[in-house]
C-alpha positions as a printed NumPy array, in Angstrom:
array([[ -0.001,  -0.002,  -0.001],
       [  1.456,   3.32 ,  -1.043],
       [  1.558,   6.591,   0.771],
       [ -1.316,   8.087,  -1.206],
       [ -3.515,   5.05 ,  -0.488],
       [ -2.849,   5.378,   3.233],
       [ -3.57 ,   9.094,   3.087],
       [ -6.862,   8.514,   1.222],
       [ -7.87 ,   5.822,   3.725],
       [ -7.097,   8.156,   6.627],
       [ -9.485,  10.798,   5.282],
       [-12.275,   8.464,   4.157],
       [-12.062,   6.138,   7.127],
       [-12.105,   3.074,   4.906],
       [ -9.512,   0.494,   4.152],
       [ -9.333,  -0.316,   0.476],
       [ -6.676,  -2.453,  -1.119],
       [ -4.535,  -0.665,  -3.671],
       [ -5.997,  -0.758,  -7.179],
       [ -2.969,  -2.275,  -8.877],
       [  0.546,  -2.858,  -7.843],
       [  3.274,  -2.866, -10.426],
       [  5.04 ,  -5.757,  -8.718],
       [  1.938,  -7.976,  -8.804],
       [  1.144,  -7.522, -12.49 ],
       [ -2.167,  -6.439, -14.018],
       [ -5.403,  -7.084, -12.175],
       [ -7.718,  -9.814, -13.43 ],
       [ -9.927,  -8.666, -16.277],
       [ -7.855,  -5.636, -17.125],
       [ -6.276,  -5.174, -20.506],
       [ -2.52 ,  -5.163, -20.711],
       [ -1.153,  -1.786, -21.632],
       [  0.471,  -1.371, -25.022],
       [  4.227,  -1.122, -24.972],
       [  5.456,   2.434, -25.126],
       [  6.655,   3.332, -28.578],
       [  8.805,   6.284, -29.34 ],
       [  9.23 ,   7.732, -32.761],
       [ 12.796,   7.377, -33.95 ],
       [ 14.237,  10.628, -35.248],
       [ 14.739,  10.631, -38.983],
       [ 18.352,  10.126, -40.002],
       [ 20.108,  13.321, -41.005],
       [ 20.618,  13.615, -44.751],
       [ 24.177,  13.099, -45.868],
       [ 25.878,  16.27 , -47.007],
       [ 26.243,  16.53 , -50.74 ],
       [ 29.764,  16.693, -51.995],
       [ 30.615,  18.889, -54.95 ],
       [ 31.446,  17.007, -58.094],
       [ 35.147,  16.447, -58.577],
       [ 36.581,  18.488, -61.445],
       [ 37.288,  16.495, -64.563],
       [ 40.952,  15.921, -65.271],
       [ 42.292,  17.8  , -68.262],
       [ 42.661,  15.554, -71.255],
       [ 42.672,  15.735, -75.036],
       [ 38.86 ,  15.499, -75.257],
       [ 38.331,  18.403, -72.84 ],
       [ 40.53 ,  20.74 , -74.88 ],
       [ 38.714,  19.71 , -78.076],
       [ 35.417,  20.878, -76.579],
       [ 36.735,  24.42 , -76.07 ],
       [ 36.114,  24.536, -72.341],
       [ 35.904,  28.079, -70.98 ],
       [ 35.548,  29.737, -67.6  ],
       [ 34.153,  33.179, -66.76 ],
       [ 36.222,  34.897, -64.069],
       [ 34.243,  35.687, -60.902],
       [ 35.06 ,  38.366, -58.296],
       [ 37.813,  37.093, -55.989],
       [ 39.131,  34.512, -58.482],
       [ 42.828,  33.965, -59.121],
       [ 44.454,  31.745, -61.727],
       [ 45.687,  29.578, -58.849],
       [ 42.137,  29.103, -57.524],
       [ 40.788,  28.38 , -61.011],
       [ 43.549,  25.792, -61.596],
       [ 42.749,  24.113, -58.255],
       [ 39.105,  23.853, -59.293],
       [ 39.743,  22.47 , -62.764],
       [ 42.965,  20.476, -62.306],
       [ 43.105,  19.76 , -58.577],
       [ 46.401,  21.657, -58.269],
       [ 46.879,  25.409, -58.143],
       [ 50.43 ,  25.005, -59.417],
       [ 48.981,  24.341, -62.88 ],
       [ 47.86 ,  27.984, -63.192],
       [ 50.61 ,  28.445, -65.805],
       [ 48.729,  26.143, -68.204],
       [ 45.698,  28.451, -68.042],
       [ 47.911,  31.535, -68.365],
       [ 49.748,  30.114, -71.391],
       [ 46.452,  29.213, -73.102],
       [ 45.208,  32.799, -72.616],
       [ 48.308,  34.839, -73.544],
       [ 46.235,  36.645, -76.178],
       [ 44.019,  37.98 , -73.345],
       [ 46.403,  38.133, -70.367],
       [ 49.72 ,  39.959, -69.966],
       [ 50.218,  39.17 , -66.276],
       [ 48.978,  36.051, -64.421],
       [ 48.213,  38.234, -61.387],
       [ 45.869,  40.518, -63.314],
       [ 42.594,  38.872, -64.194],
       [ 39.243,  40.598, -63.981],
       [ 35.644,  39.499, -63.361],
       [ 33.822,  38.798, -66.605],
       [ 36.883,  37.688, -68.568],
       [ 36.288,  34.469, -70.507],
       [ 39.311,  32.195, -70.082],
       [ 40.097,  29.086, -72.111],
       [ 40.734,  26.056, -69.934],
       [ 43.09 ,  23.701, -71.802]])
């Protein structure tokens, strides 16, 4: 008998057995309670990775691949994006000698050939 049962009995003047004790199991004729189910949180979506740049090959140069310079771009950054190595900026510079005099001076909007 729990504390609340004893308190209720003290005020009502009656002695009633507890309705159900967890240690004794469910009372006769009662329905068993459904097991508690908790909704599993949805798995977090995997972050999308940017597509790897295609390696430069003969077919890519035949297609006349170009790149429009964006604000903040450098030949080094463009080479990293297209070749995976910024050190290959000289290949882009050499392919655009008709447009560029200095590899450090490129401007937004310029259309560069990517060999």
